[in-house]
Coordinates of C-alpha atoms and ligand atoms in Angstrom, one line a residue:
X1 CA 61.3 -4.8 -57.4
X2 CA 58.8 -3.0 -59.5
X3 CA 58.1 -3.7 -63.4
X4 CA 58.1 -6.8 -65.2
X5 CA 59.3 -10.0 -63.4
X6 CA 61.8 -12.8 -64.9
X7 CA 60.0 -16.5 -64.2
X8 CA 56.5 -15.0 -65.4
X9 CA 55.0 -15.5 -68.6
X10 CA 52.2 -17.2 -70.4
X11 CA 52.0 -20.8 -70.6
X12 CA 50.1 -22.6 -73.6
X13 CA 48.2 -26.0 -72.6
X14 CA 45.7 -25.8 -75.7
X15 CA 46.9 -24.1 -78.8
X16 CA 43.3 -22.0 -78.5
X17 CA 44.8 -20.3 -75.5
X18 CA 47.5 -18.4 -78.3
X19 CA 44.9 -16.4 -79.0
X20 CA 43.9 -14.8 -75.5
X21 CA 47.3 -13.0 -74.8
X22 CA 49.8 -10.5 -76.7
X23 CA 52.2 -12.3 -76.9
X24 CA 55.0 -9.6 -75.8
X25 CA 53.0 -8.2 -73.1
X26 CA 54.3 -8.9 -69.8
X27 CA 53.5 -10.0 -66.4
X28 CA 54.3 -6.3 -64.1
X29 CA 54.6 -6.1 -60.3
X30 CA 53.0 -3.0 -59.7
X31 CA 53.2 -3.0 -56.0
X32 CA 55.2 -5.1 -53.4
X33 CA 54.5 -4.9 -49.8
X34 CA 51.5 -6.6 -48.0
X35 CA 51.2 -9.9 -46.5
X36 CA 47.9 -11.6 -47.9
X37 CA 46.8 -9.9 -50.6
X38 CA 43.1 -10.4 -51.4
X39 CA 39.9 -9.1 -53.2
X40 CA 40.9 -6.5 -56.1
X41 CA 38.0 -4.5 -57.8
X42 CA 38.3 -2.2 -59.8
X43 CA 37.0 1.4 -60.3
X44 CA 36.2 2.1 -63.7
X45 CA 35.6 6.2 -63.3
X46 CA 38.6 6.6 -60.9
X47 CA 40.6 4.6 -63.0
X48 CA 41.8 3.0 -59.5
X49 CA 41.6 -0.6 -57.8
X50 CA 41.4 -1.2 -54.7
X51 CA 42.5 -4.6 -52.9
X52 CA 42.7 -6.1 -49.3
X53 CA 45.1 -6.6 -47.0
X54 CA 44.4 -8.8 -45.0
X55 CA 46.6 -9.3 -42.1
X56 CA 47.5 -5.7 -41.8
X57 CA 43.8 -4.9 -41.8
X58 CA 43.8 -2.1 -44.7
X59 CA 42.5 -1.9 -47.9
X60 CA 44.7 -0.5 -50.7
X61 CA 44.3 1.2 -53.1
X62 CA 46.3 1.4 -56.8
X63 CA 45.8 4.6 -58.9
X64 CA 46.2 3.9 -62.4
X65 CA 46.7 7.7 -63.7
X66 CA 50.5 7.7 -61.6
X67 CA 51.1 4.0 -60.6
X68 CA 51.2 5.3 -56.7
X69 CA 49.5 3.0 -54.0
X70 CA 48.4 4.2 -50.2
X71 CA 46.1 2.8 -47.9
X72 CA 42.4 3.5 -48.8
X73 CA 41.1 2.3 -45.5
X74 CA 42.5 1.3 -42.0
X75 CA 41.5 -0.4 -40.3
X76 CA 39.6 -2.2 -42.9
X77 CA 38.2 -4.9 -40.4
X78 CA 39.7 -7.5 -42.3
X79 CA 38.4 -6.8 -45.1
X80 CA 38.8 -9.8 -47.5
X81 CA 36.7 -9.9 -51.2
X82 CA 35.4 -6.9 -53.0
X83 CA 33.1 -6.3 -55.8
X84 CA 31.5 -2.8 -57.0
X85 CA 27.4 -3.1 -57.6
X86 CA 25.6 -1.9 -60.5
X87 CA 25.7 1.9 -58.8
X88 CA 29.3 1.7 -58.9
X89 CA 29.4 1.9 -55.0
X90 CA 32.2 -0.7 -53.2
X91 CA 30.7 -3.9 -52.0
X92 CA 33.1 -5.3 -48.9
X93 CA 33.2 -8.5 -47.5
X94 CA 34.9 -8.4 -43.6
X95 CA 36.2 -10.7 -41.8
X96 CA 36.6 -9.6 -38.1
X97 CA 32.9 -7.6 -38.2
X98 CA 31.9 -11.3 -39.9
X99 CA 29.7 -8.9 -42.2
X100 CA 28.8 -7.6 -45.9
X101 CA 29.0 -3.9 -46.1
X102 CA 28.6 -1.4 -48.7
X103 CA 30.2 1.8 -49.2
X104 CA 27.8 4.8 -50.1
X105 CA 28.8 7.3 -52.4
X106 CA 29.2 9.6 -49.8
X107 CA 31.6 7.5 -48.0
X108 CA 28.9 6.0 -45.0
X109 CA 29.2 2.2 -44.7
X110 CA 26.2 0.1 -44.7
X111 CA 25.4 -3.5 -43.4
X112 CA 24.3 -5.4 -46.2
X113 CA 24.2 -8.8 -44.0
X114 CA 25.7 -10.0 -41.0
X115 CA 23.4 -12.9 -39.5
X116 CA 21.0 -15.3 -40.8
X117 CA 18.1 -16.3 -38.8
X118 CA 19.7 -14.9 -35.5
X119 CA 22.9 -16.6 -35.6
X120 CA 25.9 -14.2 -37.0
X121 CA 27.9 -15.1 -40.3
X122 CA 31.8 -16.8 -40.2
X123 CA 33.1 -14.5 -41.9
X124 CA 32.3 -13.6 -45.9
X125 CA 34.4 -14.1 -48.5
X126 CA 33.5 -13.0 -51.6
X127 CA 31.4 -11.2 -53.2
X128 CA 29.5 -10.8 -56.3
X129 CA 26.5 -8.5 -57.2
X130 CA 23.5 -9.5 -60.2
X131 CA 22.2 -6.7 -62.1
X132 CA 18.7 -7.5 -60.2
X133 CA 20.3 -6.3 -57.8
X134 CA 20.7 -8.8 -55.7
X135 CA 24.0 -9.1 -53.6
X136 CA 25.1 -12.9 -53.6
X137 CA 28.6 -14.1 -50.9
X138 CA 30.3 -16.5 -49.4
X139 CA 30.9 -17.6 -45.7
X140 CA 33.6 -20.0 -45.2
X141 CA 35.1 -20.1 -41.7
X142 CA 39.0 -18.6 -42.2
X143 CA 38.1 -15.2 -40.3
X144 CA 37.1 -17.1 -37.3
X145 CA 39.1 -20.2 -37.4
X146 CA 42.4 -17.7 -36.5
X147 CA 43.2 -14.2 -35.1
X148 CA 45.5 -14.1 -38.4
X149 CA 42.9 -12.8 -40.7
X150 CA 40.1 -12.0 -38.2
X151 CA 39.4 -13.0 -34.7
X152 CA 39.1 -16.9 -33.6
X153 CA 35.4 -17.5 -32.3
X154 CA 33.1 -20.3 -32.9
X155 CA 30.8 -20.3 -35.6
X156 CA 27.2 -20.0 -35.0
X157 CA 25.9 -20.9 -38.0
X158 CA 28.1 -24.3 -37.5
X159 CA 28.3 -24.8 -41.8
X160 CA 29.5 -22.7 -44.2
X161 CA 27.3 -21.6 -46.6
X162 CA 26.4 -19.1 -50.0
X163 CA 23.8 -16.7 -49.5
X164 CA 22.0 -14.3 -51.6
X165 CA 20.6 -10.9 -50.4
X166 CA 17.6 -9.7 -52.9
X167 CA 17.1 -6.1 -53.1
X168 CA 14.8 -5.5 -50.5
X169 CA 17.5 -6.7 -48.0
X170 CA 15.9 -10.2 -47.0
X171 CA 18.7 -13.3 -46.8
X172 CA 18.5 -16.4 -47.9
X173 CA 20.3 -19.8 -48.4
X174 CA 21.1 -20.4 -51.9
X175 CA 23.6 -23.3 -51.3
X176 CA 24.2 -25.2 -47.9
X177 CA 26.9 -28.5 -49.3
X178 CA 29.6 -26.7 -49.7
X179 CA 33.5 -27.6 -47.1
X180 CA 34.5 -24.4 -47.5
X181 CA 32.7 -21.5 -51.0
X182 CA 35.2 -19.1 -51.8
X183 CA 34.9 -17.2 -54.9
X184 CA 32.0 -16.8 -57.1
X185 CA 31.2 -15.2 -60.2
X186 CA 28.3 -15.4 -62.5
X187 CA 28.9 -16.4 -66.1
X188 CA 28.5 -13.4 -68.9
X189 CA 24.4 -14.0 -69.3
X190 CA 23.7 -14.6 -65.4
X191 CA 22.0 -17.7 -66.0
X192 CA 25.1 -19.7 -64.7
X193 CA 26.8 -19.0 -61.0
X194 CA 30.5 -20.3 -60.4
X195 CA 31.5 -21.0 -56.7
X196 CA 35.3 -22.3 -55.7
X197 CA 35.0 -24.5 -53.0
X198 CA 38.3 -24.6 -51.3
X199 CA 37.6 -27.4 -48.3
X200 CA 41.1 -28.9 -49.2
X201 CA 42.8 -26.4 -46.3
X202 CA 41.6 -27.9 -43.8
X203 CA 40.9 -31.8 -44.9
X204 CA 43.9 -33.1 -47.4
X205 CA 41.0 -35.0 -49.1
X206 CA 38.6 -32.5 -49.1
X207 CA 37.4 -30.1 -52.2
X208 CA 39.7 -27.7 -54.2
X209 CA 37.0 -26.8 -57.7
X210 CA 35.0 -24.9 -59.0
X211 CA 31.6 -26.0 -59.4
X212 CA 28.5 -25.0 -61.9
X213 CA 25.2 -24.1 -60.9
X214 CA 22.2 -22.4 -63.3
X215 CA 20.4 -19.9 -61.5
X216 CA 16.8 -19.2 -61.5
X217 CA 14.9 -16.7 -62.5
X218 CA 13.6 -16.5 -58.6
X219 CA 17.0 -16.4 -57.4
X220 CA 17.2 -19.9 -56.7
X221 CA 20.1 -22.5 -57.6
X222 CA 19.9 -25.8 -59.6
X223 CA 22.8 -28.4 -60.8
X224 CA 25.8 -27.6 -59.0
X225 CA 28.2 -30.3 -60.9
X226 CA 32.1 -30.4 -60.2
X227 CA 33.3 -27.4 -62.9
X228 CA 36.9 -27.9 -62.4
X229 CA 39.3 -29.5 -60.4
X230 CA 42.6 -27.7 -59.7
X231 CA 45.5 -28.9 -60.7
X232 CA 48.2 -26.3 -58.5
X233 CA 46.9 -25.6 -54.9
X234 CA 43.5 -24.5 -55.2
X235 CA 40.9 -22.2 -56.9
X236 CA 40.1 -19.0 -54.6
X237 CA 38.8 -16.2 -56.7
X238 CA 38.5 -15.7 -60.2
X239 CA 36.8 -13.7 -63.1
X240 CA 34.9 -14.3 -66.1
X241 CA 35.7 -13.1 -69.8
X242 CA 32.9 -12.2 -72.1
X243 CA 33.8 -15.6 -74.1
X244 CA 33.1 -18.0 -70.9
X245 CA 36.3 -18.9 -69.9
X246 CA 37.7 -18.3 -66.3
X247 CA 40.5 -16.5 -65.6
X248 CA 41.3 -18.3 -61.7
X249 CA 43.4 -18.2 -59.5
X250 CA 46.0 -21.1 -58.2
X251 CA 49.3 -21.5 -56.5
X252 CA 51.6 -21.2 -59.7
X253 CA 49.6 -18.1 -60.6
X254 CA 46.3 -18.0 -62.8
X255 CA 44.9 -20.4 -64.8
X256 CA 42.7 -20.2 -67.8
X257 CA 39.7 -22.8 -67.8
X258 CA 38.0 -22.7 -70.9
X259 CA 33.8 -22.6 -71.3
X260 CA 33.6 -26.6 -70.5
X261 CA 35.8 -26.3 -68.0
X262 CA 39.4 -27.8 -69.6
X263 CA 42.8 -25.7 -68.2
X264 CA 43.8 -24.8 -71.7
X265 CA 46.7 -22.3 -70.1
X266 CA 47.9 -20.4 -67.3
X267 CA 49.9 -16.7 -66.5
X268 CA 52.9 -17.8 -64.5
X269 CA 53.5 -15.8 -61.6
X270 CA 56.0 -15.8 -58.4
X271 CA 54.1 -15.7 -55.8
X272 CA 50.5 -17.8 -54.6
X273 CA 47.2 -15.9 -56.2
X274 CA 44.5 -15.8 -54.2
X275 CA 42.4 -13.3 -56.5
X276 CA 41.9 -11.2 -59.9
X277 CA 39.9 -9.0 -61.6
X278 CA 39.7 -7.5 -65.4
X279 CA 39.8 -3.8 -65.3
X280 CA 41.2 -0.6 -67.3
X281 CA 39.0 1.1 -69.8
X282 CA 38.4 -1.8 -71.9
X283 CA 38.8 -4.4 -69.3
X284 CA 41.1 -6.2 -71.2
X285 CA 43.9 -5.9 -68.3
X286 CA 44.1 -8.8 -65.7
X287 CA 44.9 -7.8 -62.1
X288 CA 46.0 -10.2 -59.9
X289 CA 46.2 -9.9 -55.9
X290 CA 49.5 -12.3 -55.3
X291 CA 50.1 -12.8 -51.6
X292 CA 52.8 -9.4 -50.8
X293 CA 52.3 -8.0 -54.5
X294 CA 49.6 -6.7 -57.2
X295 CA 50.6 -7.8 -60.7
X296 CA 48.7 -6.9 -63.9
X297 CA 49.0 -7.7 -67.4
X298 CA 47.5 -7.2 -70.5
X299 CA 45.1 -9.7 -72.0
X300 CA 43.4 -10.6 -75.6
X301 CA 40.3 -10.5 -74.5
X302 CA 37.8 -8.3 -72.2
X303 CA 36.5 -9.1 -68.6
X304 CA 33.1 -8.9 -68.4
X305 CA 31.9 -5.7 -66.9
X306 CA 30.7 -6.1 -62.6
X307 CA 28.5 -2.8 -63.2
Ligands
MG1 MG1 38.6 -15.8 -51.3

Protein backbone atom coordinates (compact mmCIF):
# COMPACT_ATOMS: atom_id res chain seq x y z
CA UNK A 1 0.00 0.00 0.00
CA UNK A 2 2.79 2.24 1.06
CA UNK A 3 6.22 2.91 -0.93
CA UNK A 4 6.73 3.19 -4.45
CA UNK A 5 3.83 2.46 -6.90
CA UNK A 6 3.95 0.35 -10.22
CA UNK A 7 2.06 2.61 -13.20
CA UNK A 8 3.97 5.88 -11.93
CA UNK A 9 6.92 7.36 -13.39
CA UNK A 10 8.14 10.26 -15.33
CA UNK A 11 7.03 10.92 -18.73
CA UNK A 12 9.30 12.89 -21.32
CA UNK A 13 7.23 15.29 -23.82
CA UNK A 14 10.35 17.67 -24.53
CA UNK A 15 13.76 16.19 -24.27
CA UNK A 16 14.55 19.47 -21.82
CA UNK A 17 12.31 17.83 -19.31
CA UNK A 18 15.34 14.88 -18.94
CA UNK A 19 16.97 17.15 -17.09
CA UNK A 20 14.36 18.04 -14.14
CA UNK A 21 14.18 14.46 -12.64
CA UNK A 22 16.61 11.59 -11.32
CA UNK A 23 16.04 9.44 -13.28
CA UNK A 24 15.80 6.39 -10.68
CA UNK A 25 13.91 8.26 -8.13
CA UNK A 26 10.49 7.12 -7.73
CA UNK A 27 7.06 8.13 -7.34
CA UNK A 28 6.16 6.96 -3.19
CA UNK A 29 2.75 6.75 -1.57
CA UNK A 30 3.40 7.98 1.61
CA UNK A 31 -0.05 7.89 3.02
CA UNK A 32 -3.35 6.26 1.88
CA UNK A 33 -6.55 6.98 3.49
CA UNK A 34 -8.63 10.25 2.92
CA UNK A 35 -11.20 10.97 0.48
CA UNK A 36 -10.25 14.42 -1.26
CA UNK A 37 -7.10 15.28 -0.65
CA UNK A 38 -6.25 18.97 -0.99
CA UNK A 39 -3.89 21.94 -0.05
CA UNK A 40 -0.27 20.53 1.09
CA UNK A 41 2.22 23.08 2.54
CA UNK A 42 4.91 22.40 3.91
CA UNK A 43 6.80 23.25 7.14
CA UNK A 44 10.28 23.82 6.68
CA UNK A 45 11.43 23.89 10.66
CA UNK A 46 9.17 20.94 11.62
CA UNK A 47 10.17 19.24 8.74
CA UNK A 48 6.26 18.31 8.50
CA UNK A 49 3.43 19.05 5.83
CA UNK A 50 0.37 19.42 6.46
CA UNK A 51 -2.70 18.79 3.86
CA UNK A 52 -6.53 18.86 3.81
CA UNK A 53 -9.12 16.62 3.92
CA UNK A 54 -11.71 17.63 2.75
CA UNK A 55 -14.72 15.66 3.19
CA UNK A 56 -13.79 14.32 6.47
CA UNK A 57 -13.20 17.84 7.66
CA UNK A 58 -9.48 17.40 9.12
CA UNK A 59 -6.35 18.58 8.25
CA UNK A 60 -3.38 16.09 8.19
CA UNK A 61 -0.46 16.30 8.90
CA UNK A 62 2.85 14.09 7.53
CA UNK A 63 6.03 14.18 9.72
CA UNK A 64 8.95 13.80 7.70
CA UNK A 65 11.56 12.78 10.68
CA UNK A 66 9.36 9.07 11.04
CA UNK A 67 6.96 8.98 7.94
CA UNK A 68 3.90 8.80 10.60
CA UNK A 69 0.59 10.80 9.71
CA UNK A 70 -2.36 11.92 12.31
CA UNK A 71 -4.83 14.37 12.19
CA UNK A 72 -3.49 17.94 12.89
CA UNK A 73 -6.84 19.50 13.15
CA UNK A 74 -10.61 18.39 13.35
CA UNK A 75 -12.69 19.60 12.59
CA UNK A 76 -10.90 21.60 10.10
CA UNK A 77 -14.10 23.45 8.72
CA UNK A 78 -13.40 22.19 5.47
CA UNK A 79 -10.38 23.34 5.16
CA UNK A 80 -9.28 23.27 1.53
CA UNK A 81 -5.75 25.30 0.25
CA UNK A 82 -2.93 26.14 2.46
CA UNK A 83 0.09 28.21 2.25
CA UNK A 84 2.63 29.37 5.15
CA UNK A 85 3.42 33.40 5.12
CA UNK A 86 6.62 34.96 5.34
CA UNK A 87 6.43 34.47 9.46
CA UNK A 88 6.19 30.88 8.87
CA UNK A 89 2.66 30.90 10.47
CA UNK A 90 -0.16 28.47 8.43
CA UNK A 91 -2.39 30.38 6.16
CA UNK A 92 -5.95 28.32 5.77
CA UNK A 93 -8.45 28.69 3.27
CA UNK A 94 -12.13 27.09 4.67
CA UNK A 95 -14.75 26.13 3.12
CA UNK A 96 -17.79 25.73 5.45
CA UNK A 97 -16.72 29.15 7.64
CA UNK A 98 -16.46 30.50 3.68
CA UNK A 99 -13.23 32.29 5.29
CA UNK A 100 -9.22 32.97 5.14
CA UNK A 101 -7.74 32.31 8.51
CA UNK A 102 -4.37 32.23 9.93
CA UNK A 103 -2.86 30.29 12.43
CA UNK A 104 -0.67 32.23 15.15
CA UNK A 105 2.31 30.90 16.50
CA UNK A 106 0.69 30.27 19.55
CA UNK A 107 -1.92 28.19 17.98
CA UNK A 108 -5.04 31.19 17.99
CA UNK A 109 -6.82 31.36 14.63
CA UNK A 110 -7.36 34.55 13.00
CA UNK A 111 -9.77 35.91 10.26
CA UNK A 112 -7.80 37.14 7.57
CA UNK A 113 -11.10 37.69 5.26
CA UNK A 114 -14.44 36.46 5.12
CA UNK A 115 -16.72 39.21 3.27
CA UNK A 116 -16.22 41.76 0.90
CA UNK A 117 -18.23 44.86 1.04
CA UNK A 118 -20.92 43.19 3.35
CA UNK A 119 -21.63 40.25 1.43
CA UNK A 120 -19.74 36.89 2.79
CA UNK A 121 -17.18 34.93 0.53
CA UNK A 122 -18.12 31.35 -1.46
CA UNK A 123 -15.81 29.67 -0.12
CA UNK A 124 -11.69 30.26 -0.73
CA UNK A 125 -9.67 28.17 -2.40
CA UNK A 126 -6.37 28.81 -2.44
CA UNK A 127 -4.06 30.64 -1.15
CA UNK A 128 -0.80 32.32 -1.72
CA UNK A 129 1.08 34.99 0.38
CA UNK A 130 3.69 38.01 -1.39
CA UNK A 131 6.59 38.95 0.70
CA UNK A 132 4.73 42.52 0.98
CA UNK A 133 2.94 40.87 2.87
CA UNK A 134 0.02 40.83 1.31
CA UNK A 135 -2.26 37.65 1.45
CA UNK A 136 -3.79 37.10 -2.18
CA UNK A 137 -7.00 33.80 -2.68
CA UNK A 138 -9.37 32.47 -4.50
CA UNK A 139 -13.27 32.14 -4.12
CA UNK A 140 -14.78 29.78 -6.47
CA UNK A 141 -18.21 28.43 -5.46
CA UNK A 142 -17.54 24.33 -4.64
CA UNK A 143 -17.95 24.86 -0.72
CA UNK A 144 -21.31 26.22 -1.22
CA UNK A 145 -22.57 24.62 -4.34
CA UNK A 146 -22.67 21.00 -2.01
CA UNK A 147 -22.72 19.77 1.64
CA UNK A 148 -19.79 17.44 0.27
CA UNK A 149 -17.04 19.76 0.89
CA UNK A 150 -18.90 22.55 2.80
CA UNK A 151 -22.44 23.40 3.34
CA UNK A 152 -24.88 24.28 0.17
CA UNK A 153 -25.97 28.07 0.44
CA UNK A 154 -26.27 30.65 -2.09
CA UNK A 155 -23.67 32.92 -2.85
CA UNK A 156 -23.80 36.38 -1.98
CA UNK A 157 -21.25 37.75 -3.82
CA UNK A 158 -23.16 36.02 -6.96
CA UNK A 159 -19.40 35.76 -9.02
CA UNK A 160 -16.44 34.18 -8.19
CA UNK A 161 -13.67 36.18 -7.81
CA UNK A 162 -9.55 36.68 -6.63
CA UNK A 163 -8.87 38.91 -3.98
CA UNK A 164 -5.88 40.39 -2.35
CA UNK A 165 -5.66 41.38 1.31
CA UNK A 166 -2.74 44.08 1.89
CA UNK A 167 -1.12 44.13 5.16
CA UNK A 168 -3.15 46.44 6.92
CA UNK A 169 -6.14 43.93 6.46
CA UNK A 170 -8.27 46.02 3.79
CA UNK A 171 -9.80 43.62 0.72
CA UNK A 172 -9.85 44.18 -2.58
CA UNK A 173 -10.79 42.83 -6.08
CA UNK A 174 -7.85 42.02 -8.02
CA UNK A 175 -9.67 39.92 -10.76
CA UNK A 176 -13.54 39.68 -11.28
CA UNK A 177 -13.65 37.38 -15.15
CA UNK A 178 -12.85 34.49 -13.85
CA UNK A 179 -15.88 30.84 -14.13
CA UNK A 180 -14.40 29.42 -11.52
CA UNK A 181 -9.92 30.65 -9.94
CA UNK A 182 -8.52 27.95 -8.30
CA UNK A 183 -4.92 27.82 -7.67
CA UNK A 184 -2.51 30.60 -7.78
CA UNK A 185 1.01 31.13 -7.38
CA UNK A 186 3.32 33.93 -8.17
CA UNK A 187 6.24 33.36 -10.47
CA UNK A 188 9.95 33.31 -8.74
CA UNK A 189 10.35 37.41 -9.03
CA UNK A 190 6.55 38.33 -8.04
CA UNK A 191 6.17 40.39 -10.95
CA UNK A 192 3.95 37.59 -12.63
CA UNK A 193 0.65 35.92 -10.77
CA UNK A 194 -0.59 32.44 -12.10
CA UNK A 195 -4.43 31.64 -11.48
CA UNK A 196 -6.09 28.14 -12.74
CA UNK A 197 -9.41 28.72 -13.72
CA UNK A 198 -11.26 25.51 -13.52
CA UNK A 199 -15.03 26.68 -14.91
CA UNK A 200 -14.97 23.37 -16.99
CA UNK A 201 -16.86 21.43 -13.72
CA UNK A 202 -19.68 22.95 -14.06
CA UNK A 203 -20.04 24.04 -18.00
CA UNK A 204 -18.41 21.20 -20.44
CA UNK A 205 -17.31 24.26 -22.58
CA UNK A 206 -16.16 26.34 -19.97
CA UNK A 207 -12.35 27.10 -18.84
CA UNK A 208 -9.81 24.42 -17.64
CA UNK A 209 -6.01 26.87 -17.75
CA UNK A 210 -3.93 28.64 -16.28
CA UNK A 211 -3.73 32.12 -17.16
CA UNK A 212 -0.79 34.99 -16.81
CA UNK A 213 -1.21 38.16 -15.26
CA UNK A 214 1.89 40.90 -14.20
CA UNK A 215 1.23 42.39 -11.11
CA UNK A 216 1.80 45.87 -10.10
CA UNK A 217 3.75 47.38 -7.93
CA UNK A 218 0.37 48.76 -6.18
CA UNK A 219 -1.02 45.39 -5.98
CA UNK A 220 -2.94 45.68 -8.94
CA UNK A 221 -3.22 43.09 -11.99
CA UNK A 222 -2.57 43.68 -15.74
CA UNK A 223 -2.68 41.13 -18.85
CA UNK A 224 -4.27 38.11 -17.76
CA UNK A 225 -3.66 35.99 -21.28
CA UNK A 226 -4.64 32.18 -21.47
CA UNK A 227 -1.14 30.54 -19.89
CA UNK A 228 -2.11 26.99 -20.53
CA UNK A 229 -4.66 24.88 -21.58
CA UNK A 230 -4.90 21.38 -19.96
CA UNK A 231 -4.70 18.64 -21.78
CA UNK A 232 -5.96 15.72 -18.86
CA UNK A 233 -8.94 17.01 -16.68
CA UNK A 234 -8.02 20.22 -15.42
CA UNK A 235 -5.32 22.46 -13.66
CA UNK A 236 -6.28 22.98 -9.75
CA UNK A 237 -3.18 23.78 -7.80
CA UNK A 238 0.30 23.96 -8.68
CA UNK A 239 3.86 25.29 -7.74
CA UNK A 240 6.54 27.17 -9.20
CA UNK A 241 10.30 26.12 -9.57
CA UNK A 242 13.01 28.75 -9.35
CA UNK A 243 13.51 28.20 -13.30
CA UNK A 244 9.69 29.27 -14.26
CA UNK A 245 8.27 26.28 -15.01
CA UNK A 246 5.04 24.94 -13.26
CA UNK A 247 4.81 21.90 -11.67
CA UNK A 248 0.53 21.42 -11.98
CA UNK A 249 -1.64 19.47 -11.26
CA UNK A 250 -4.08 17.27 -13.68
CA UNK A 251 -6.07 14.05 -13.80
CA UNK A 252 -3.23 11.71 -14.93
CA UNK A 253 -1.05 13.27 -12.18
CA UNK A 254 1.22 16.40 -12.63
CA UNK A 255 2.32 18.10 -15.45
CA UNK A 256 5.35 20.18 -16.12
CA UNK A 257 4.63 23.43 -18.18
CA UNK A 258 7.65 25.03 -19.09
CA UNK A 259 8.39 29.13 -18.69
CA UNK A 260 6.16 29.87 -22.07
CA UNK A 261 3.77 27.74 -21.11
CA UNK A 262 4.49 24.36 -23.43
CA UNK A 263 3.68 20.73 -21.34
CA UNK A 264 7.20 19.49 -21.91
CA UNK A 265 6.39 16.39 -19.28
CA UNK A 266 4.40 15.00 -16.68
CA UNK A 267 4.84 12.60 -13.21
CA UNK A 268 2.39 9.85 -13.73
CA UNK A 269 0.42 9.05 -10.94
CA UNK A 270 -2.75 6.71 -10.00
CA UNK A 271 -4.92 8.61 -8.71
CA UNK A 272 -6.58 12.44 -9.84
CA UNK A 273 -4.18 15.46 -8.26
CA UNK A 274 -5.78 18.21 -7.18
CA UNK A 275 -2.52 19.83 -5.49
CA UNK A 276 1.38 19.97 -4.77
CA UNK A 277 3.97 21.62 -3.20
CA UNK A 278 7.99 21.58 -3.21
CA UNK A 279 9.31 20.97 0.23
CA UNK A 280 12.23 19.17 2.33
CA UNK A 281 15.32 21.04 3.18
CA UNK A 282 16.24 21.90 -0.29
CA UNK A 283 12.87 21.99 -1.75
CA UNK A 284 13.80 19.81 -4.37
CA UNK A 285 11.05 17.11 -3.29
CA UNK A 286 7.54 17.32 -5.02
CA UNK A 287 4.49 16.50 -2.76
CA UNK A 288 1.45 15.82 -4.34
CA UNK A 289 -2.15 15.68 -2.59
CA UNK A 290 -3.84 12.73 -4.93
CA UNK A 291 -7.50 12.34 -3.97
CA UNK A 292 -7.21 9.22 -0.89
CA UNK A 293 -3.16 9.42 -0.94
CA UNK A 294 0.00 11.91 -0.47
CA UNK A 295 2.75 10.97 -2.85
CA UNK A 296 6.21 12.57 -3.08
CA UNK A 297 9.08 12.33 -5.16
CA UNK A 298 12.30 13.61 -5.69
CA UNK A 299 12.89 16.34 -8.31
CA UNK A 300 16.05 18.01 -10.31
CA UNK A 301 15.32 21.11 -9.41
CA UNK A 302 14.17 23.36 -6.27
CA UNK A 303 10.64 24.82 -5.59
CA UNK A 304 10.81 28.24 -4.89
CA UNK A 305 10.70 28.97 -1.24
CA UNK A 306 6.68 30.41 0.14
CA UNK A 307 8.59 32.10 3.13
MG1 LIG B 1 -8.00 24.09 -5.46
Amino acid sequence: MFGVIEGTGFEVIEPEFEACFVGHARVERLWTGARWSEGPVWFAAGQYLLWSDIPNNRILRYDDTDGSVSTFRQPSNNSNGHTVDREGRLVSCEHLTRRVTRTGHDGRVTVIADAHEGRRLNSPNDVVVHSDGSIWFTDPSYGILMDYEGARAPSEIGACHVYRVDPSGGISVVADDYVKPNGLAFSPDESQLFIADTGITHDPDGPRHIRRHKVGADGTLSGGEVFATCTEGLFDGFRLDTEGRIWTSAADGVHCLDPQGNLIGKVRIPELVANVCFGGPKLNRLFIAGTTSLYSVFLNVNGVSPV
